[in-house]
Short mmCIF file of C-alpha atoms in Angstrom, two decimals:
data_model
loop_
_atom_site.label_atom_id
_atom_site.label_comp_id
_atom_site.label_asym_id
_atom_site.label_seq_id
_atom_site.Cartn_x
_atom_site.Cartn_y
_atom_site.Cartn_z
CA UNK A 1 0.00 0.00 0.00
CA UNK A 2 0.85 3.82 -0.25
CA UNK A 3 4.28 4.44 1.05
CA UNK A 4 3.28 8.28 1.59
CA UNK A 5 0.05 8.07 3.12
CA UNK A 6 0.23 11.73 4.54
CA UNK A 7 1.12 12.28 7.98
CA UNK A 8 -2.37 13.64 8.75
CA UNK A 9 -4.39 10.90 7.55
CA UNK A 10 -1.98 8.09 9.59
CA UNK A 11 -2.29 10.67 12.83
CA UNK A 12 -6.16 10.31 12.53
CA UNK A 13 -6.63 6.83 12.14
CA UNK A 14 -4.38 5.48 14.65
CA UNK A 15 -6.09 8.31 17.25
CA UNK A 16 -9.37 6.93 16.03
CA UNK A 17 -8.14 3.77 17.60
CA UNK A 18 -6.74 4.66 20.39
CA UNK A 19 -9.00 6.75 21.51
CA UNK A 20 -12.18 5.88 20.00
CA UNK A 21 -15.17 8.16 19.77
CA UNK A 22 -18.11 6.56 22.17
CA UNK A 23 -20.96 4.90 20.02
CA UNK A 24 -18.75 5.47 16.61
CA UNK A 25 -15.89 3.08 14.85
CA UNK A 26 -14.07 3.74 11.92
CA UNK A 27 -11.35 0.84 10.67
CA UNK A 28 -9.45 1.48 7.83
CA UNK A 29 -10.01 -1.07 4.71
CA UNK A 30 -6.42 -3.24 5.22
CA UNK A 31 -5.87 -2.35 0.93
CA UNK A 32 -6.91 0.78 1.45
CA UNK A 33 -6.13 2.99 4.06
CA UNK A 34 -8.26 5.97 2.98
CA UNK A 35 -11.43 4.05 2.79
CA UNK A 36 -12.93 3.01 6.13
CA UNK A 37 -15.63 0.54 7.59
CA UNK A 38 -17.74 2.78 9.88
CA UNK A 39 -20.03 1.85 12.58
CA UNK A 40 -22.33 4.69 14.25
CA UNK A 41 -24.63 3.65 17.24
CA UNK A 42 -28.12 5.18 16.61
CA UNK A 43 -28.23 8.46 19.47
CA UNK A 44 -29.87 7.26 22.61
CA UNK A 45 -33.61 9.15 22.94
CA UNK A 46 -33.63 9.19 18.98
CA UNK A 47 -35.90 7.21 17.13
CA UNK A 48 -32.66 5.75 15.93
CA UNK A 49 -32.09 4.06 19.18
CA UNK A 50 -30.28 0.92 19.86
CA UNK A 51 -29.77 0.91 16.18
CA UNK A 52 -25.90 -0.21 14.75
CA UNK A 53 -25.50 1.97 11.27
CA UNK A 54 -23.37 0.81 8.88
CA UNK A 55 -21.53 3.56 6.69
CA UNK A 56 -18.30 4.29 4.70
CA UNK A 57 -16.17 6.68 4.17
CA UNK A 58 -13.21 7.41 1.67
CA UNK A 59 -10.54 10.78 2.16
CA UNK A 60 -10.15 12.04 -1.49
CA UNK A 61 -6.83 13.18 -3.04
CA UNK A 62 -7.19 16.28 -1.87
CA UNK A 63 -8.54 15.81 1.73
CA UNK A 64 -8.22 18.04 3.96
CA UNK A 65 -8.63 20.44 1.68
CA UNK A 66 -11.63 18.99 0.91
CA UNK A 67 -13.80 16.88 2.97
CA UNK A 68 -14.24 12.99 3.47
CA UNK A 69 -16.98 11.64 1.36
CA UNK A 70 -19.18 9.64 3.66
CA UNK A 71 -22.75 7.53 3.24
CA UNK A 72 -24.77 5.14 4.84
CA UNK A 73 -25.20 1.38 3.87
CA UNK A 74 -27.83 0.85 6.14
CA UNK A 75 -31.46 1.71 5.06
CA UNK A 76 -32.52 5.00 7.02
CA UNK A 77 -35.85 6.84 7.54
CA UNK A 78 -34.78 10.55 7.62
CA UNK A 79 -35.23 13.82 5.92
CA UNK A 80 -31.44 14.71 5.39
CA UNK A 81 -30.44 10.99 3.87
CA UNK A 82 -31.32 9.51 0.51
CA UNK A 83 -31.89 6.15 -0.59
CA UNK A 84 -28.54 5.77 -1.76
CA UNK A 85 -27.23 7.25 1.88
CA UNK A 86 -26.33 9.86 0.79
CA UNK A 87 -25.96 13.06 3.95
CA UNK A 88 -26.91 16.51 3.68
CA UNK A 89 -24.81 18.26 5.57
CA UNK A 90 -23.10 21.51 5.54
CA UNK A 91 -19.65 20.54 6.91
CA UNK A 92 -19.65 17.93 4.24
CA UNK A 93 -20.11 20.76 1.50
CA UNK A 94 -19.55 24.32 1.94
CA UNK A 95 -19.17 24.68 5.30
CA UNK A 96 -16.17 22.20 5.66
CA UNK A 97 -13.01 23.22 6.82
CA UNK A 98 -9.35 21.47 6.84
CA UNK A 99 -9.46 21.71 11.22
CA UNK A 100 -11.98 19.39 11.13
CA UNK A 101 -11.64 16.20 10.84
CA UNK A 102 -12.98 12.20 10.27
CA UNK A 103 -13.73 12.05 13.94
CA UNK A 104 -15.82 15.26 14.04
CA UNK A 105 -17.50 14.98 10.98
CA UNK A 106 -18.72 11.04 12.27
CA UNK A 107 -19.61 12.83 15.21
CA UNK A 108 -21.68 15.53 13.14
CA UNK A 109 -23.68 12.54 11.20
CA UNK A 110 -24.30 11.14 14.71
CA UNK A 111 -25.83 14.42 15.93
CA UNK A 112 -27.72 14.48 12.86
CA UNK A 113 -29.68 11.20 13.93
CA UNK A 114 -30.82 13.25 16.88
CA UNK A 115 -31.67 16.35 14.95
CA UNK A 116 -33.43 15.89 11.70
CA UNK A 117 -33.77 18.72 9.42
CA UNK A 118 -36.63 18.81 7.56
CA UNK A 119 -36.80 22.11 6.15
CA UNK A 120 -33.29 21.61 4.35
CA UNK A 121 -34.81 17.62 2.78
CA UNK A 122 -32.39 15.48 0.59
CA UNK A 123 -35.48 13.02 0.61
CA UNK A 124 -38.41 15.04 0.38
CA UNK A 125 -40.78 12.64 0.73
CA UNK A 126 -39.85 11.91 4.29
CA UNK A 127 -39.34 15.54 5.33
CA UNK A 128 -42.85 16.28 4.02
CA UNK A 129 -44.24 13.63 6.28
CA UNK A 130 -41.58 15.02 9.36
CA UNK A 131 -43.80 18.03 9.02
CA UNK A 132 -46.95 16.76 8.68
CA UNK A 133 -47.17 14.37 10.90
CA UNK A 134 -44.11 14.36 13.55
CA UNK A 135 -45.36 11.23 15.45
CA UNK A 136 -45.97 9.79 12.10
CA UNK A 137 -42.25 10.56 10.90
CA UNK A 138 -40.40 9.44 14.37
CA UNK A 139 -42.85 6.19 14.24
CA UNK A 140 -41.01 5.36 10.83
CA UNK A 141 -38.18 5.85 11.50
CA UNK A 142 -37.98 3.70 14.88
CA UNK A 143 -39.72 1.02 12.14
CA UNK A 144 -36.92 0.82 9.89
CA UNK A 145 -34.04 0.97 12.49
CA UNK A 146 -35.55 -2.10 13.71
CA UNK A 147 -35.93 -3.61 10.38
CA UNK A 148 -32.52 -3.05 9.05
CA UNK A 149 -30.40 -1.75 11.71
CA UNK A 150 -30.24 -3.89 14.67
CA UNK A 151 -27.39 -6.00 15.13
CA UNK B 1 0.21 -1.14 11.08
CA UNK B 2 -2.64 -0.48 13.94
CA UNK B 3 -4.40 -3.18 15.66
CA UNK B 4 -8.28 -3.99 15.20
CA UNK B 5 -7.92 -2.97 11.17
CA UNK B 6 -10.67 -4.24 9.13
CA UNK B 7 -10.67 -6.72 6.57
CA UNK B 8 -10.55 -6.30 2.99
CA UNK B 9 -12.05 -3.80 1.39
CA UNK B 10 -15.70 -4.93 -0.51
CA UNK B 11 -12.94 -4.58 -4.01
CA UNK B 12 -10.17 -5.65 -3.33
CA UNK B 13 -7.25 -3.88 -5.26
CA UNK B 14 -4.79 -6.60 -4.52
CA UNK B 15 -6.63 -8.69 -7.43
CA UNK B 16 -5.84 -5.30 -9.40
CA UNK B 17 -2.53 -5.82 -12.27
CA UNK B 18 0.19 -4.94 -10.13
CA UNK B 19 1.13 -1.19 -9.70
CA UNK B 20 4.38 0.44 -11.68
CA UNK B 21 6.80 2.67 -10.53
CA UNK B 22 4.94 6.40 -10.52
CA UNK B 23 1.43 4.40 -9.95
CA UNK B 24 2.26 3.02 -6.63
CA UNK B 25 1.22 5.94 -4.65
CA UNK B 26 -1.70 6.23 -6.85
CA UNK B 27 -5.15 7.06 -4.77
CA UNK B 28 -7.85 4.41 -5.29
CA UNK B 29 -11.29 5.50 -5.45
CA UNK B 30 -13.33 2.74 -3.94
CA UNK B 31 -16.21 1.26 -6.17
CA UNK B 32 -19.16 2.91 -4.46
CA UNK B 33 -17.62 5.85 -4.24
CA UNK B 34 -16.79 5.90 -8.27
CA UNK B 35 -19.88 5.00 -9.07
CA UNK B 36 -21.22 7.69 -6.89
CA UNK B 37 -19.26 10.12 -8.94
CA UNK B 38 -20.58 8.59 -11.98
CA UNK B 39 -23.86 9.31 -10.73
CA UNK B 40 -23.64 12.55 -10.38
CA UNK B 41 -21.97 13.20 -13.48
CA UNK B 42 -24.44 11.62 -15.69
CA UNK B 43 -27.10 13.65 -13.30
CA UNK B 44 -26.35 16.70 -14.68
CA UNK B 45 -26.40 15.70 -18.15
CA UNK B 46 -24.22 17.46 -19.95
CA UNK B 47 -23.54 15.54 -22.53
CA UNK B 48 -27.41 15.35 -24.69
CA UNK B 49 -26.24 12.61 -26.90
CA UNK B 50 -26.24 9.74 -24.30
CA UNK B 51 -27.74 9.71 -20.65
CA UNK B 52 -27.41 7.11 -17.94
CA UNK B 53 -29.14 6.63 -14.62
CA UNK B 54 -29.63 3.80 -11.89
CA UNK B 55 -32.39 1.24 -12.96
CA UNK B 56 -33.84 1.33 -9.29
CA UNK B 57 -33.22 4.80 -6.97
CA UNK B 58 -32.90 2.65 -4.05
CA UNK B 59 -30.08 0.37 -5.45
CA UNK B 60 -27.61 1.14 -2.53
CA UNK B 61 -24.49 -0.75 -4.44
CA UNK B 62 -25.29 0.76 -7.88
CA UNK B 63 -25.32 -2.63 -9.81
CA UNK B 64 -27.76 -1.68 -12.38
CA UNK B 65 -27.91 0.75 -14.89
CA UNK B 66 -29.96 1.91 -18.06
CA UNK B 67 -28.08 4.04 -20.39
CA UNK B 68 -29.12 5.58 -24.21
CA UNK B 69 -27.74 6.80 -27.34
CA UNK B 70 -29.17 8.80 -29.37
CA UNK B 71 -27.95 7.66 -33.10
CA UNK B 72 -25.76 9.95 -34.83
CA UNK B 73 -27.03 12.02 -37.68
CA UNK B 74 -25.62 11.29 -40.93
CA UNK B 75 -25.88 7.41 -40.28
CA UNK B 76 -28.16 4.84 -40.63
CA UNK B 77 -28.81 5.25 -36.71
CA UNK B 78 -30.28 8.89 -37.01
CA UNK B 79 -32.95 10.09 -35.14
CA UNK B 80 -33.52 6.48 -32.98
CA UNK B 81 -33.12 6.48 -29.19
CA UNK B 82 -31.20 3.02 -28.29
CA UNK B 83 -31.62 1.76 -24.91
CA UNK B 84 -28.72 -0.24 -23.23
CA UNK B 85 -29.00 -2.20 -19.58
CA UNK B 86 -25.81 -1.83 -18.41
CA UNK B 87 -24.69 -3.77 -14.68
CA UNK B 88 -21.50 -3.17 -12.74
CA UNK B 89 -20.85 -5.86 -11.03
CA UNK B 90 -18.13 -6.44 -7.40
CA UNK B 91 -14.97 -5.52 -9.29
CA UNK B 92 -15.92 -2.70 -11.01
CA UNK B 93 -13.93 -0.47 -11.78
CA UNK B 94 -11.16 -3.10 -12.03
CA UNK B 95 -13.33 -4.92 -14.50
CA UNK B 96 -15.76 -3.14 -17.18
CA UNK B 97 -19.08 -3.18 -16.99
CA UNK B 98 -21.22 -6.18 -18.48
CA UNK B 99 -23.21 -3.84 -21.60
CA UNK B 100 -26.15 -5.10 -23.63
CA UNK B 101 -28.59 -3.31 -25.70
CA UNK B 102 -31.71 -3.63 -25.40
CA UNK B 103 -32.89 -2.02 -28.55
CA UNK B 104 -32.03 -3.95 -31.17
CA UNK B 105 -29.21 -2.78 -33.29
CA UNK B 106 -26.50 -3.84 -36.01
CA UNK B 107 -23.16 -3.18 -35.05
CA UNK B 108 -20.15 -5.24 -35.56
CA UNK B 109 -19.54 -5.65 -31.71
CA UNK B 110 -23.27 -6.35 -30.87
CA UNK B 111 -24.43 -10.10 -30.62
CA UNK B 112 -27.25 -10.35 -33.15
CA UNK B 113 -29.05 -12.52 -30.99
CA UNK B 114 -28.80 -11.13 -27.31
CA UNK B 115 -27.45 -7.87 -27.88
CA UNK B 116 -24.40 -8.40 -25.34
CA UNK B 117 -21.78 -5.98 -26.84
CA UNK B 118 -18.74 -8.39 -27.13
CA UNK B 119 -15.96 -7.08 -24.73
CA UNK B 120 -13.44 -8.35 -27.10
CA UNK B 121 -14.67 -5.96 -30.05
CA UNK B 122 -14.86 -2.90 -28.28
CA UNK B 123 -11.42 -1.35 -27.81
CA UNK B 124 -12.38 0.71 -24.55
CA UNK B 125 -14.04 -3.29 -22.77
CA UNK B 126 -10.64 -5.04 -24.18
CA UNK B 127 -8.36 -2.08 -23.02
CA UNK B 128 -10.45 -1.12 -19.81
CA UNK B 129 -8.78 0.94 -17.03
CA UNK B 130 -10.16 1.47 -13.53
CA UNK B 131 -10.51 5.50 -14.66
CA UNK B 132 -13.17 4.81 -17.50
CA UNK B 133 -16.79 5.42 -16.97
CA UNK B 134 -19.98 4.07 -18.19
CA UNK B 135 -20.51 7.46 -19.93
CA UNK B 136 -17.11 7.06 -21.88
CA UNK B 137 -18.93 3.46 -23.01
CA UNK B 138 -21.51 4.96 -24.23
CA UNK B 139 -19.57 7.81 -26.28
CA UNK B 140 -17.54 4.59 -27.69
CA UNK B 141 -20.15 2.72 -29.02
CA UNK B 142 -21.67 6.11 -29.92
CA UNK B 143 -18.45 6.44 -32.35
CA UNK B 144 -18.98 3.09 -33.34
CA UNK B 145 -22.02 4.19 -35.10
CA UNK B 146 -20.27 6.59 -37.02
CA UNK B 147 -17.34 4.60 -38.14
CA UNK B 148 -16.72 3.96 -42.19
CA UNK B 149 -17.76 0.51 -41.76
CA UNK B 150 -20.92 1.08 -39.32
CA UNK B 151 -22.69 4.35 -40.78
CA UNK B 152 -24.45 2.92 -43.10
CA UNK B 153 -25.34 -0.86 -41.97
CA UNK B 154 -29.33 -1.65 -42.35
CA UNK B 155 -30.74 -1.86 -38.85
CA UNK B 156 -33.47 -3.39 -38.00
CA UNK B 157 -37.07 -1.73 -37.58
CA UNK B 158 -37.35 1.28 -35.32
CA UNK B 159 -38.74 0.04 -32.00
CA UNK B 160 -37.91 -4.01 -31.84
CA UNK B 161 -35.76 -5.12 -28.70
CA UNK B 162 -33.67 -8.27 -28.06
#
């Protein structure tokens, strides 16, 4: 494998390890060290709950310049994910700066199980229903982490 | 390197011809994450003479696709829309994509009875390189069409499939 993985990147990953975030994993691929396995524990009091979310993620040429590129593999109910897994989120776009970093933005995703943002909706069919009907919406989404995110 | 490191990654770049001199520090873009790119890319549809898009929205590991060509004017393709199916399979992008048309066409590197564009007769599927996309396919056997020997083969009535 690369002989000049950059400093940064090796820093991360073995801090990832060594001091890993609570509820969150992230293993580099053994062939690939850019691209990791990633593990986020649904947010306790979120309709996510008790779910285990399988994701991966994959530090571009150019990262940090520019950010990781992250989605989900598991199945999710919520207004800022598609059905490819794909995250709306700011720090993964315009908002992203080189001091952050893998840990934070798995950390951000996390947060974003616990606050769903319906009025900015990368699946609008869910975020209309998040509106509509709240209890609706949460009742969903507790469905589907139990259909295709527990361990 | 670091203890508790995963396992292989879902395509596996070992299997991958082995890497040459500047290459070796080359950055790999994992499958999903090419294809992702791909996605997008053919989403904003730049190019009006082909398009491509997922066969299902919810295919999470982007296996199947449906691409088109719209036949070259001047040939005997003009003015037909040809639909392709078009499925990337676990080693994508080490291996090309498995391409078939659905619309029925004749073209030297189309099997006249499935429609399974033969891998061997189309220089980009018997020189493929991890970097190629399905849109660069398409262009290909676009160009096809308009070759000496292809622009003015009979093809078959406007509207039968394999």
């Amino acid at each position: 494998m690369s002989a000049t993985l950059p400093r940064r990147i090796v820093k991360e990953t073995q801090r990832l390890i060594s001091e890993p975030v609570p509820g969150i994993s992230a293993t580099p691929y053994e062939d690939n060290f850019r691209y990791f396995n990633v593990v986020i524990e649904g947010p306790e009091s979120s309709p996510y709950q008790q779910g285990i979310f399988k994701l991966e993620l994959f530090l571009p040429a150019d990262y940090p310049m520019a950010p990781p590129k992250v989605r989900f593999l598991t199945k999710m109910y919520h207004p800022n994910i598609d059905k490819l897994g794909r995250i709306c989120l700011d720090i993964l776009k315009d908002k992203w700066s080189p001091a952050l970093q893998i840990r934070t933005v798995l950390l951000s995703i996390q947060a974003l199980l616990s606050c769903p943002n319906p009025e900015d909706p990368l699946n609008n069919q869910v975020a209309e229903l998040w509106k509509a009907d709240e209890d609706r919406a949460i009742a969903n989404a507790k469905e589907w982490t139990r259909l295709y995110a527990t361990k | 390197m670091w203890p508790g490191r995963a396992m292989s990654s879902p395509n596996r770049t070992a299997a991958a011809p082995p890497a040459s001199g500047s290459q070796q520090d080359e950055i790999i873009v994992p499958r999903n994450f090419k294809l992702l790119e791909e996605l997008d890319q053919a989403e904003k549809g730049q190019d009006p003479t082909i398009s491509l898009g997922l066969q299902n929205q919810e295919d999470i590991f982007l296996v199947a696709w449906n691409g088109s060509i719209f036949g070259p004017p001047g040939t005997t393709f003009e003015g037909r829309l040809f639909e392709l199916k078009i499925e990337c399979g676990d080693r994508y992008p080490n291996e090309p994509p498995f391409v078939r048309f659905v619309s029925r066409v004749n073209l030297p590197c189309v099997d006249q009875s499935t429609g399974v564009v033969n891998s061997s007769k189309l220089h980009i599927l018997s020189h493929w390189d991890r970097h190629f996309t399905m849109e660069r396919v398409l262009n290909e056997l676009r160009r096809e069409m308009m070759t000496q020997g292809s622009r003015r083969l009979p093809q078959p009535p406007e509207g039968s499939r394999f």
